[in-house]
Amino acid sequence: MNDRIRTDIAHNARVWNYWLGGKDNYPVDRAVGDQVTGFYPSIGEVARADRAFLGRAVTHLAAERGVRQFLDIGTGLPTADNTHEVAQRSAPDARIVYVDNDPIVLTHARALLTSAPEGITEYVDADAHDPEKILAAAGATLDLSRPVAVMMLGILNFVLDTDEARSIVRTLMDAVPSGSFLVLTHPTLEPELGGEGNKAAMAFWNENATPPITARSRAEFTSFFEGLDLLEPGVVSCSRWRSATEDTHVVAQFGAVGHKP
Ligand SMILES: C[S@@+](CC[C@H](N)C(=O)[O-])C[C@H]1O[C@@H](n2cnc3c(N)ncnc32)[C@H](O)[C@@H]1O
């Protein structure tokens, strides 16, 4: 086993995999996952809504906006409908670079390297706190002079300092040209999204699991899109972003897509 993998403490990538119904997790992940669900019963629904948002956003960008390059930071463990599978369904020539810093995701990265022959997928073992390193590595696969969809779904919540999180986003978006997109999801405590239950769940998480997490308000989440044009319907529960039906249940996870003018 990779000696970076710790089985004595719950890891986010593995617990997320557990909530999504996956099998790439350990007893400690399932125990903490169940306890978090006790504090916040809709967490499994949040995880599923987040993945469904990924599907709709990537399909929209590939099929309707002509995006052919995706930089998916905080990829998570391979699951159904990974970014390259969704993108290449509409655009087989799409290029995808995945980035995560969890050793177990690296161990399973092979399952992400199943590109359509016309396109390419690559995996980079790197930390979101080091966007320059990510850009340097991504540049080997992506043409950073052409539009890129920078995706950070459920990961900026692990960059605890909001100014640093904004600076990471700015560094990434400054490195890609006009016509690029920023795709984000992020947990919140906002009552409008029913986020109150997140508070106790996150406090429990921070005492029992890794990495530590934080929630952000609507204003903080929206600030990540400064200088970008938000696509309709703007900042909403990720379950409501361009969903087929109006009556989709709201979850305490913001989702939005911004366009770099
Ligand atoms: C909640 S999961 C989201 C996975 C996927 N993006 C999704 O939306 O289903 C967050 C992922 O971010 C990764 N992650 C957390 N902090 C990170 C960091 N500082 N650098 C890179 N990846 C990180 C975790 O390992 C995990 O795989």
Coordinates of C-alpha atoms and ligand atoms in Angstrom, one line a residue:
M1 CA 0.0 0.0 0.0
N2 CA 1.1 3.6 -0.7
D3 CA 2.8 4.7 2.5
R4 CA 1.1 8.1 2.2
I5 CA -2.3 6.4 2.7
R6 CA -3.5 6.6 6.3
T7 CA -6.3 4.2 7.3
D8 CA -6.5 5.5 10.8
I9 CA -8.2 8.8 10.0
A10 CA -11.0 9.5 7.6
H11 CA -10.1 11.2 4.3
N12 CA -12.4 13.4 2.4
A13 CA -11.9 11.7 -1.0
R14 CA -12.8 8.3 0.5
V15 CA -15.8 9.5 2.6
W16 CA -17.1 11.4 -0.5
N17 CA -16.8 8.1 -2.3
Y18 CA -18.7 6.3 0.5
W19 CA -21.5 8.9 0.3
L20 CA -21.7 8.3 -3.4
G21 CA -22.1 4.6 -2.9
G22 CA -18.5 3.7 -3.9
K23 CA -16.3 0.9 -2.5
D24 CA -12.9 2.7 -2.3
N25 CA -13.1 3.5 1.4
Y26 CA -12.0 2.1 4.8
P27 CA -14.0 1.4 8.0
V28 CA -12.8 4.7 9.5
D29 CA -14.3 6.6 6.5
R30 CA -17.6 4.7 6.7
A31 CA -17.8 5.4 10.5
V32 CA -17.1 9.1 10.1
G33 CA -19.3 9.3 7.1
D34 CA -22.2 7.8 9.0
Q35 CA -21.6 10.1 12.0
V36 CA -21.6 13.2 9.7
T37 CA -24.9 11.9 8.2
G38 CA -26.3 11.8 11.7
F39 CA -25.6 15.5 12.1
Y40 CA -26.6 16.4 8.6
P41 CA -28.9 13.8 7.0
S42 CA -28.9 15.3 3.5
I43 CA -25.1 15.0 3.0
G44 CA -25.5 12.0 0.7
E45 CA -28.0 14.0 -1.4
V46 CA -25.5 16.9 -1.5
A47 CA -22.8 14.6 -2.9
R48 CA -25.2 13.2 -5.6
A49 CA -26.4 16.7 -6.5
D50 CA -22.8 17.9 -6.8
R51 CA -22.0 15.1 -9.3
A52 CA -25.2 15.7 -11.2
F53 CA -24.2 19.4 -11.4
L54 CA -20.8 18.3 -12.8
G55 CA -22.6 16.3 -15.5
R56 CA -24.8 19.2 -16.5
A57 CA -22.1 21.9 -16.4
V58 CA -19.6 19.8 -18.4
T59 CA -22.2 18.8 -20.9
H60 CA -23.2 22.4 -21.4
L61 CA -19.6 23.6 -21.8
A62 CA -18.6 20.8 -24.2
A63 CA -21.8 20.6 -26.2
E64 CA -23.0 24.2 -26.3
R65 CA -20.0 26.4 -25.6
G66 CA -17.4 24.5 -27.6
V67 CA -15.0 24.0 -24.7
R68 CA -12.4 21.3 -25.5
Q69 CA -10.1 21.6 -22.4
F70 CA -10.9 20.9 -18.8
L71 CA -8.7 21.3 -15.7
D72 CA -10.5 19.4 -12.9
I73 CA -8.9 20.2 -9.6
G74 CA -10.0 18.2 -6.6
T75 CA -11.1 15.3 -8.8
G76 CA -12.1 12.8 -6.2
L77 CA -12.0 9.1 -6.6
P78 CA -13.1 7.8 -10.0
T79 CA -16.8 7.2 -10.1
A80 CA -19.6 7.1 -12.7
D81 CA -19.5 9.9 -15.2
N82 CA -16.1 11.3 -14.6
T83 CA -15.4 14.6 -16.3
H84 CA -13.6 13.1 -19.3
E85 CA -16.5 10.6 -19.9
V86 CA -19.1 13.4 -19.8
A87 CA -17.1 15.8 -21.9
Q88 CA -16.0 13.3 -24.5
R89 CA -19.6 12.1 -25.0
S90 CA -20.2 15.5 -26.7
A91 CA -16.6 16.2 -27.8
P92 CA -14.4 13.1 -28.2
D93 CA -11.4 15.3 -28.8
A94 CA -11.7 17.0 -25.4
R95 CA -8.5 17.1 -23.3
I96 CA -8.9 16.7 -19.5
V97 CA -6.3 17.2 -16.8
Y98 CA -7.3 15.9 -13.4
V99 CA -5.6 17.1 -10.2
D100 CA -5.9 15.8 -6.6
N101 CA -3.5 15.6 -3.6
D102 CA -5.0 12.5 -1.9
P103 CA -2.7 9.5 -2.3
I104 CA -5.7 7.2 -2.7
V105 CA -6.9 9.1 -5.7
L106 CA -3.4 8.8 -7.2
T107 CA -3.6 5.0 -6.6
H108 CA -6.9 4.9 -8.6
A109 CA -6.0 7.4 -11.3
R110 CA -5.6 4.7 -13.9
A111 CA -9.4 4.6 -14.1
L112 CA -9.3 8.3 -15.2
L113 CA -6.9 7.7 -18.0
T114 CA -9.4 6.0 -20.3
S115 CA -9.6 8.8 -22.9
A116 CA -11.4 8.5 -26.2
P117 CA -8.6 8.0 -28.8
E118 CA -9.3 11.5 -30.3
G119 CA -8.7 13.2 -26.9
I120 CA -6.5 12.8 -23.9
T121 CA -6.7 12.6 -20.1
E122 CA -3.9 13.2 -17.7
Y123 CA -3.6 13.0 -13.9
V124 CA -1.4 15.3 -11.8
D125 CA -0.7 14.7 -8.1
A126 CA -0.6 18.2 -6.8
D127 CA -2.0 20.5 -4.1
A128 CA -4.5 23.3 -4.8
H129 CA -2.4 25.6 -2.5
D130 CA 0.2 25.5 -5.3
P131 CA -1.7 26.8 -8.4
E132 CA 1.6 27.6 -10.2
K133 CA 2.7 24.0 -10.0
I134 CA -0.7 22.9 -11.3
L135 CA -0.5 25.2 -14.2
A136 CA 3.0 24.1 -15.1
A137 CA 2.0 20.5 -15.1
A138 CA -1.3 21.1 -16.9
G139 CA 0.5 23.0 -19.6
A140 CA 2.1 19.7 -20.8
T141 CA -1.4 18.5 -21.9
L142 CA -3.5 21.6 -22.3
D143 CA -2.9 24.5 -24.6
L144 CA -3.2 27.4 -22.1
S145 CA -3.4 29.9 -24.9
R146 CA -6.8 28.4 -25.8
P147 CA -10.0 28.4 -23.6
V148 CA -10.0 26.1 -20.6
A149 CA -12.8 25.2 -18.1
V150 CA -11.2 25.4 -14.7
M151 CA -13.3 23.2 -12.4
M152 CA -13.1 23.2 -8.6
L153 CA -16.0 21.2 -7.3
G154 CA -16.2 20.8 -3.5
I155 CA -12.5 21.7 -3.0
L156 CA -12.2 25.4 -2.2
N157 CA -13.9 24.5 1.0
F158 CA -10.6 22.9 2.0
V159 CA -8.7 26.2 1.5
L160 CA -9.6 27.7 4.8
D161 CA -8.5 31.2 4.2
T162 CA -10.9 33.0 1.9
D163 CA -8.3 35.5 0.7
E164 CA -6.0 32.6 -0.3
A165 CA -8.9 30.8 -1.9
R166 CA -9.6 33.9 -4.0
S167 CA -5.9 34.3 -4.9
I168 CA -5.8 30.6 -6.1
V169 CA -8.8 31.2 -8.3
R170 CA -7.3 34.4 -9.6
T171 CA -4.0 32.8 -10.4
L172 CA -5.7 30.0 -12.3
M173 CA -8.1 32.3 -14.2
D174 CA -5.3 34.8 -15.0
A175 CA -3.4 32.0 -16.8
V176 CA -6.2 31.1 -19.2
P177 CA -7.5 33.3 -22.0
S178 CA -10.8 35.1 -22.7
G179 CA -13.5 32.5 -23.5
S180 CA -12.4 30.3 -20.5
F181 CA -14.8 29.2 -17.7
L182 CA -14.7 28.8 -14.0
V183 CA -16.9 26.0 -12.5
L184 CA -17.4 25.9 -8.8
T185 CA -19.4 24.2 -6.1
H186 CA -19.1 24.9 -2.4
P187 CA -20.9 24.0 0.9
T188 CA -22.7 26.8 2.8
L189 CA -24.4 27.4 6.1
E190 CA -26.9 29.8 4.4
P191 CA -30.4 29.1 5.7
E192 CA -31.8 29.9 2.2
L193 CA -30.3 26.6 1.1
G194 CA -31.1 24.7 4.4
G195 CA -27.4 24.8 5.4
E196 CA -27.8 25.2 9.2
G197 CA -27.2 21.5 9.7
N198 CA -23.8 21.7 8.1
K199 CA -22.5 23.6 11.1
A200 CA -22.4 20.7 13.6
A201 CA -21.4 18.3 10.8
M202 CA -18.4 20.4 9.9
A203 CA -17.4 20.8 13.5
F204 CA -17.5 17.0 13.9
W205 CA -15.5 16.6 10.7
N206 CA -12.8 19.0 11.8
E207 CA -12.2 17.0 15.0
N208 CA -12.3 13.6 13.4
A209 CA -11.2 13.7 9.7
T210 CA -9.0 15.4 7.2
P211 CA -8.5 17.8 5.6
P212 CA -10.3 20.5 7.7
I213 CA -13.3 22.1 6.0
T214 CA -15.1 25.5 6.0
A215 CA -18.4 26.7 4.7
R216 CA -18.9 30.0 2.8
S217 CA -21.7 32.5 2.5
R218 CA -23.4 33.5 -0.8
A219 CA -21.3 36.7 -0.9
E220 CA -18.0 34.9 -0.3
F221 CA -18.9 32.2 -2.9
T222 CA -19.9 34.9 -5.4
S223 CA -16.6 36.8 -4.9
F224 CA -14.7 33.9 -6.5
F225 CA -16.3 35.0 -9.8
E226 CA -15.1 38.6 -9.7
G227 CA -14.2 39.7 -13.2
L228 CA -16.2 36.9 -14.8
D229 CA -19.7 36.9 -16.2
L230 CA -22.0 34.4 -14.4
L231 CA -23.9 32.1 -16.7
E232 CA -27.7 31.8 -16.1
P233 CA -29.1 31.0 -13.5
G234 CA -26.2 32.6 -11.5
V235 CA -25.4 31.4 -8.0
V236 CA -27.9 28.8 -6.9
S237 CA -28.1 25.5 -5.1
C238 CA -26.0 23.2 -7.4
S239 CA -29.1 21.0 -7.7
R240 CA -31.0 23.8 -9.4
W241 CA -28.3 24.9 -11.9
R242 CA -29.9 24.3 -15.3
S243 CA -31.8 21.3 -13.9
A244 CA -34.5 19.8 -16.1
T245 CA -37.2 20.4 -13.5
E246 CA -38.0 23.4 -11.3
D247 CA -38.9 21.4 -8.3
T248 CA -35.5 19.8 -7.7
H249 CA -34.8 19.7 -4.0
V250 CA -32.4 22.5 -2.8
V251 CA -29.1 21.3 -1.2
A252 CA -26.7 23.4 0.9
Q253 CA -24.1 23.4 -1.8
F254 CA -23.7 26.5 -4.1
G255 CA -23.0 25.9 -7.8
A256 CA -22.2 28.4 -10.5
V257 CA -20.3 28.8 -13.8
G258 CA -18.5 32.0 -14.8
H259 CA -17.3 33.0 -18.3
K260 CA -14.1 35.0 -18.7
P261 CA -14.9 37.9 -21.0
Ligands
LIG1 C1 -15.6 16.7 -1.9 S1 -14.4 15.9 -3.0 C2 -15.1 16.4 -4.5 C3 -14.7 15.5 -5.6 C4 -15.2 15.9 -7.0 N1 -14.7 17.2 -7.4 C5 -16.8 16.0 -7.0 O1 -17.3 17.2 -7.0 O2 -17.4 15.0 -6.9 C6 -13.0 17.0 -2.8 C7 -11.7 16.4 -3.4 O3 -10.7 17.5 -3.3 C8 -9.5 16.9 -2.9 N2 -8.7 17.9 -2.2 C9 -8.9 18.4 -1.0 N3 -8.0 19.3 -0.7 C10 -7.1 19.4 -1.7 C11 -6.0 20.1 -2.0 N4 -5.5 21.0 -1.2 N5 -5.4 20.0 -3.2 C12 -5.9 19.0 -4.1 N6 -7.0 18.3 -3.9 C13 -7.6 18.5 -2.7 C14 -9.9 15.7 -2.0 O4 -8.8 14.8 -2.0 C15 -11.1 15.2 -2.7 O5 -10.8 14.2 -3.7

